[in-house]
mmCIF file of C-alpha atoms in Angstrom:
data_model
loop_
_atom_site.group_PDB
_atom_site.id
_atom_site.type_symbol
_atom_site.label_atom_id
_atom_site.label_comp_id
_atom_site.label_asym_id
_atom_site.label_seq_id
_atom_site.Cartn_x
_atom_site.Cartn_y
_atom_site.Cartn_z
ATOM 1 C CA MET Z 1 23.965 -197.820 120.381
ATOM 2 C CA GLY Z 2 21.966 -197.329 123.564
ATOM 3 C CA LEU Z 3 18.261 -196.586 123.657
ATOM 4 C CA CYS Z 4 18.903 -193.029 124.825
ATOM 5 C CA SER Z 5 21.431 -192.359 122.050
ATOM 6 C CA GLY Z 6 19.085 -193.851 119.469
ATOM 7 C CA ALA Z 7 16.222 -191.664 120.665
ATOM 8 C CA ILE Z 8 18.400 -188.553 120.455
ATOM 9 C CA LEU Z 9 19.555 -189.496 116.959
ATOM 10 C CA LEU Z 10 15.982 -190.120 115.851
ATOM 11 C CA PHE Z 11 14.899 -186.803 117.335
ATOM 12 C CA CYS Z 12 17.730 -185.030 115.485
ATOM 13 C CA HIS Z 13 16.590 -186.505 112.176
ATOM 14 C CA VAL Z 14 12.901 -185.827 112.708
ATOM 15 C CA ALA Z 15 12.885 -182.389 114.294
ATOM 16 C CA PRO Z 16 13.118 -179.657 111.649
ATOM 17 C CA ARG Z 17 15.701 -176.982 112.195
ATOM 18 C CA PRO Z 18 13.999 -173.734 113.211
ATOM 19 C CA ARG Z 19 13.948 -171.232 110.362
ATOM 20 C CA ASN Z 20 15.424 -167.799 110.950
ATOM 21 C CA ALA Z 21 12.981 -165.587 109.055
ATOM 22 C CA GLU Z 22 15.243 -162.533 108.982
ATOM 23 C CA ALA Z 23 18.246 -164.519 107.741
ATOM 24 C CA THR Z 24 16.143 -166.250 105.083
ATOM 25 C CA ARG Z 25 14.720 -162.940 103.885
ATOM 26 C CA ALA Z 26 18.237 -161.454 103.709
ATOM 27 C CA ALA Z 27 19.509 -164.482 101.764
ATOM 28 C CA ILE Z 28 16.666 -164.157 99.255
ATOM 29 C CA LEU Z 29 17.368 -160.445 98.833
ATOM 30 C CA ASP Z 30 21.098 -161.100 98.338
ATOM 31 C CA ALA Z 31 20.384 -163.804 95.750
ATOM 32 C CA ALA Z 32 17.939 -161.536 93.920
ATOM 33 C CA ARG Z 33 20.480 -158.694 93.873
ATOM 34 C CA GLU Z 34 23.074 -161.044 92.382
ATOM 35 C CA ARG Z 35 20.621 -162.315 89.758
ATOM 36 C CA PHE Z 36 19.381 -158.854 88.718
ATOM 37 C CA ALA Z 37 23.002 -157.633 88.513
ATOM 38 C CA ARG Z 38 23.906 -160.512 86.143
ATOM 39 C CA GLU Z 39 20.734 -160.876 84.075
ATOM 40 C CA SER Z 40 18.024 -158.643 82.699
ATOM 41 C CA TYR Z 41 14.829 -158.242 84.710
ATOM 42 C CA ASP Z 42 12.809 -160.181 82.136
ATOM 43 C CA ASP Z 43 15.171 -163.172 82.260
ATOM 44 C CA VAL Z 44 15.095 -163.590 86.052
ATOM 45 C CA GLY Z 45 12.438 -165.870 87.522
ATOM 46 C CA MET Z 46 11.308 -166.266 91.106
ATOM 47 C CA ARG Z 47 12.167 -169.984 90.867
ATOM 48 C CA ASP Z 48 15.743 -169.094 89.857
ATOM 49 C CA ILE Z 49 16.170 -166.988 92.969
ATOM 50 C CA ALA Z 50 14.537 -169.619 95.173
ATOM 51 C CA ARG Z 51 16.878 -172.267 93.744
ATOM 52 C CA ASP Z 52 19.910 -170.039 94.442
ATOM 53 C CA VAL Z 53 18.888 -169.837 98.104
ATOM 54 C CA GLY Z 54 17.668 -173.428 98.415
ATOM 55 C CA VAL Z 55 14.088 -172.565 99.322
ATOM 56 C CA ASP Z 56 10.692 -173.059 97.728
ATOM 57 C CA ALA Z 57 9.530 -170.361 95.285
ATOM 58 C CA ALA Z 58 6.386 -169.934 97.378
ATOM 59 C CA LEU Z 59 8.575 -168.760 100.269
ATOM 60 C CA VAL Z 60 10.098 -166.035 98.083
ATOM 61 C CA SER Z 61 6.585 -164.852 97.245
ATOM 62 C CA ARG Z 62 5.557 -164.994 100.897
ATOM 63 C CA TYR Z 63 8.447 -162.739 101.930
ATOM 64 C CA PHE Z 64 8.393 -160.320 98.987
ATOM 65 C CA GLY Z 65 5.144 -160.707 97.079
ATOM 66 C CA SER Z 66 5.525 -160.378 93.318
ATOM 67 C CA LYS Z 67 8.647 -160.196 91.190
ATOM 68 C CA GLU Z 68 8.039 -156.447 90.880
ATOM 69 C CA ASP Z 69 7.971 -156.132 94.667
ATOM 70 C CA LEU Z 70 11.181 -158.144 94.980
ATOM 71 C CA PHE Z 71 12.921 -156.020 92.333
ATOM 72 C CA THR Z 72 11.817 -152.857 94.144
ATOM 73 C CA ALA Z 73 13.226 -154.285 97.392
ATOM 74 C CA VAL Z 74 16.525 -154.911 95.573
ATOM 75 C CA LEU Z 75 16.578 -151.305 94.349
ATOM 76 C CA ASP Z 76 15.831 -150.089 97.874
ATOM 77 C CA SER Z 77 18.681 -152.220 99.243
ATOM 78 C CA CYS Z 78 21.279 -150.634 96.961
ATOM 79 C CA GLU Z 79 23.033 -147.392 97.816
ATOM 80 C CA ASN Z 80 20.827 -144.566 96.617
ATOM 81 C CA GLY Z 81 23.268 -141.683 96.113
ATOM 82 C CA ALA Z 82 22.445 -140.044 99.436
ATOM 83 C CA GLU Z 83 26.189 -139.512 99.981
ATOM 84 C CA LEU Z 84 26.068 -136.846 97.248
ATOM 85 C CA MET Z 85 24.063 -134.714 99.664
ATOM 86 C CA GLU Z 86 26.418 -135.208 102.609
ATOM 87 C CA GLY Z 87 28.781 -132.359 103.371
ATOM 88 C CA ASP Z 88 28.861 -128.680 102.543
ATOM 89 C CA ARG Z 89 27.178 -127.610 99.318
ATOM 90 C CA SER Z 90 30.105 -125.290 98.538
ATOM 91 C CA THR Z 91 32.531 -128.244 98.362
ATOM 92 C CA PHE Z 92 30.240 -130.550 96.361
ATOM 93 C CA GLY Z 93 32.351 -130.479 93.202
ATOM 94 C CA GLN Z 94 35.629 -131.148 95.025
ATOM 95 C CA ARG Z 95 34.226 -134.006 97.110
ATOM 96 C CA ILE Z 96 32.470 -135.833 94.295
ATOM 97 C CA ALA Z 97 35.255 -135.339 91.718
ATOM 98 C CA HIS Z 98 37.856 -136.662 94.152
ATOM 99 C CA GLU Z 99 35.750 -139.749 94.823
ATOM 100 C CA ALA Z 100 35.061 -140.337 91.116
ATOM 101 C CA ILE Z 101 38.721 -140.113 90.108
ATOM 102 C CA TYR Z 102 40.574 -141.608 93.059
ATOM 103 C CA GLU Z 103 38.275 -143.812 95.121
ATOM 104 C CA GLY Z 104 37.116 -147.209 93.909
ATOM 105 C CA LYS Z 105 33.449 -148.030 93.929
ATOM 106 C CA SER Z 106 32.164 -150.138 96.803
ATOM 107 C CA GLU Z 107 30.751 -153.588 96.035
ATOM 108 C CA SER Z 108 27.274 -152.307 96.911
ATOM 109 C CA LYS Z 109 27.530 -149.363 94.522
ATOM 110 C CA LEU Z 110 28.799 -151.571 91.722
ATOM 111 C CA LYS Z 111 25.950 -154.043 92.219
ATOM 112 C CA GLY Z 112 23.440 -151.200 92.168
ATOM 113 C CA LEU Z 113 24.974 -149.816 88.987
ATOM 114 C CA LEU Z 114 24.867 -153.233 87.316
ATOM 115 C CA VAL Z 115 21.216 -153.717 88.313
ATOM 116 C CA LEU Z 116 20.376 -150.354 86.718
ATOM 117 C CA LEU Z 117 22.294 -151.118 83.523
ATOM 118 C CA ARG Z 118 20.698 -154.575 83.174
ATOM 119 C CA SER Z 119 17.262 -152.975 83.583
ATOM 120 C CA VAL Z 120 17.508 -150.774 80.507
ATOM 121 C CA GLY Z 121 16.060 -153.385 78.146
ATOM 122 C CA SER Z 122 12.934 -154.044 80.199
ATOM 123 C CA THR Z 123 9.942 -151.711 80.098
ATOM 124 C CA LYS Z 124 8.638 -152.977 83.442
ATOM 125 C CA ALA Z 125 12.027 -152.728 85.160
ATOM 126 C CA MET Z 126 12.584 -149.200 83.854
ATOM 127 C CA GLU Z 127 9.188 -148.125 85.205
ATOM 128 C CA LEU Z 128 10.224 -149.372 88.637
ATOM 129 C CA VAL Z 129 13.720 -147.860 88.384
ATOM 130 C CA GLN Z 130 12.319 -144.485 87.370
ATOM 131 C CA ARG Z 131 9.700 -144.448 90.105
ATOM 132 C CA THR Z 132 12.063 -145.457 92.901
ATOM 133 C CA GLY Z 133 14.829 -143.264 91.468
ATOM 134 C CA ASN Z 134 12.583 -140.218 91.639
ATOM 135 C CA GLU Z 135 11.315 -141.001 95.125
ATOM 136 C CA ARG Z 136 14.627 -142.037 96.686
ATOM 137 C CA PHE Z 137 17.129 -139.847 94.888
ATOM 138 C CA PHE Z 138 16.160 -137.264 92.276
ATOM 139 C CA ASN Z 139 13.440 -135.474 94.258
ATOM 140 C CA PRO Z 140 15.530 -135.243 97.485
ATOM 141 C CA PHE Z 141 18.626 -134.266 95.461
ATOM 142 C CA ALA Z 142 16.754 -131.499 93.610
ATOM 143 C CA GLU Z 143 15.487 -130.212 96.956
ATOM 144 C CA TRP Z 144 19.058 -130.240 98.306
ATOM 145 C CA VAL Z 145 20.358 -128.409 95.204
ATOM 146 C CA GLY Z 146 17.623 -125.771 95.554
ATOM 147 C CA GLY Z 147 17.174 -122.533 93.629
ATOM 148 C CA PRO Z 148 15.913 -122.018 90.089
ATOM 149 C CA ASP Z 149 15.880 -125.047 87.799
ATOM 150 C CA ALA Z 150 16.915 -127.286 90.708
ATOM 151 C CA ALA Z 151 15.440 -130.407 89.073
ATOM 152 C CA VAL Z 152 17.349 -129.722 85.842
ATOM 153 C CA ARG Z 153 20.641 -129.076 87.648
ATOM 154 C CA ALA Z 154 20.192 -132.158 89.828
ATOM 155 C CA ARG Z 155 19.668 -134.322 86.726
ATOM 156 C CA LEU Z 156 22.709 -132.837 84.987
ATOM 157 C CA ALA Z 157 24.950 -133.361 88.003
ATOM 158 C CA ALA Z 158 23.727 -136.926 88.529
ATOM 159 C CA ALA Z 159 24.161 -137.792 84.848
ATOM 160 C CA PHE Z 160 27.713 -136.431 84.858
ATOM 161 C CA VAL Z 161 28.654 -138.365 87.993
ATOM 162 C CA MET Z 162 27.035 -141.578 86.723
ATOM 163 C CA GLY Z 163 28.675 -141.207 83.323
ATOM 164 C CA MET Z 164 32.095 -140.886 84.933
ATOM 165 C CA ALA Z 165 31.409 -143.918 87.149
ATOM 166 C CA VAL Z 166 30.307 -146.068 84.201
ATOM 167 C CA SER Z 167 33.293 -144.924 82.138
ATOM 168 C CA ARG Z 168 35.701 -145.794 84.913
ATOM 169 C CA GLU Z 169 34.258 -149.259 85.478
ATOM 170 C CA ILE Z 170 33.972 -150.145 81.780
ATOM 171 C CA THR Z 171 37.550 -149.104 80.989
ATOM 172 C CA GLY Z 172 39.046 -150.425 84.228
ATOM 173 C CA GLY Z 173 40.180 -146.953 85.268
ATOM 174 C CA PHE Z 174 40.978 -143.897 83.231
ATOM 175 C CA GLY Z 175 44.461 -144.920 82.069
ATOM 176 C CA LEU Z 176 45.916 -141.532 82.911
ATOM 177 C CA ASP Z 177 49.115 -140.557 84.681
ATOM 178 C CA PRO Z 178 48.908 -138.809 88.089
ATOM 179 C CA ALA Z 179 49.167 -135.308 86.628
ATOM 180 C CA GLN Z 180 46.362 -136.023 84.151
ATOM 181 C CA CYS Z 181 44.175 -137.475 86.913
ATOM 182 C CA GLU Z 182 44.688 -134.310 88.926
ATOM 183 C CA THR Z 183 43.752 -132.153 85.947
ATOM 184 C CA MET Z 184 40.642 -134.236 85.303
ATOM 185 C CA ARG Z 185 39.643 -134.047 88.969
ATOM 186 C CA ASP Z 186 39.988 -130.246 88.983
ATOM 187 C CA ARG Z 187 38.027 -129.828 85.766
ATOM 188 C CA MET Z 188 35.311 -132.208 86.906
ATOM 189 C CA ALA Z 189 35.070 -130.405 90.249
ATOM 190 C CA ALA Z 190 34.658 -127.034 88.524
ATOM 191 C CA ILE Z 191 31.962 -128.339 86.150
ATOM 192 C CA LEU Z 192 30.012 -130.032 88.965
ATOM 193 C CA GLN Z 193 30.202 -127.014 91.243
ATOM 194 C CA ASP Z 194 29.027 -124.758 88.399
ATOM 195 C CA ILE Z 195 26.030 -127.046 87.820
ATOM 196 C CA ILE Z 196 25.141 -127.078 91.524
ATOM 197 C CA ASP Z 197 25.592 -123.319 91.992
ATOM 198 C CA GLY Z 198 23.482 -122.594 88.953
#
């Protein structure tokens, strides 16, 4: 090996690879989302997430602060139900019922749902879920619903939609024939629209 080649090889071994801060932050967030979707909030440690990414736990803290801050970032990264407010209010029931019965949940929505379900057993996690849920979804949704008892109707509609989503995922579908699915879609659409219209 020549002197020049040896110097290059030495340089390659000594020089650290530049760190891409944005990519590292995204990798930490992805790992945290996976962890919180699989395990309860109380069982997940910052070192676990750091190990999943292959970084030091101090780096996780530097990017996200505390475990609470990281969990909040995970909640913020999941889909927040804003699609419920897209489209005409008069077709809300039809749109949402069709999606609930016929369209599979995206990977992002499923992860978000799992994170929420895993959080139920933790007082701290539920505080964070409730706070971010109100700020990011329930308050804007109630405003979109409008009219008397908007907050109540928004909660009812959201609970119905979430209940259907959980039921579908737990049972692996509804196990109904096409005619029954159509009937369920129509009934669900009517109930949702009645809730929204007040």
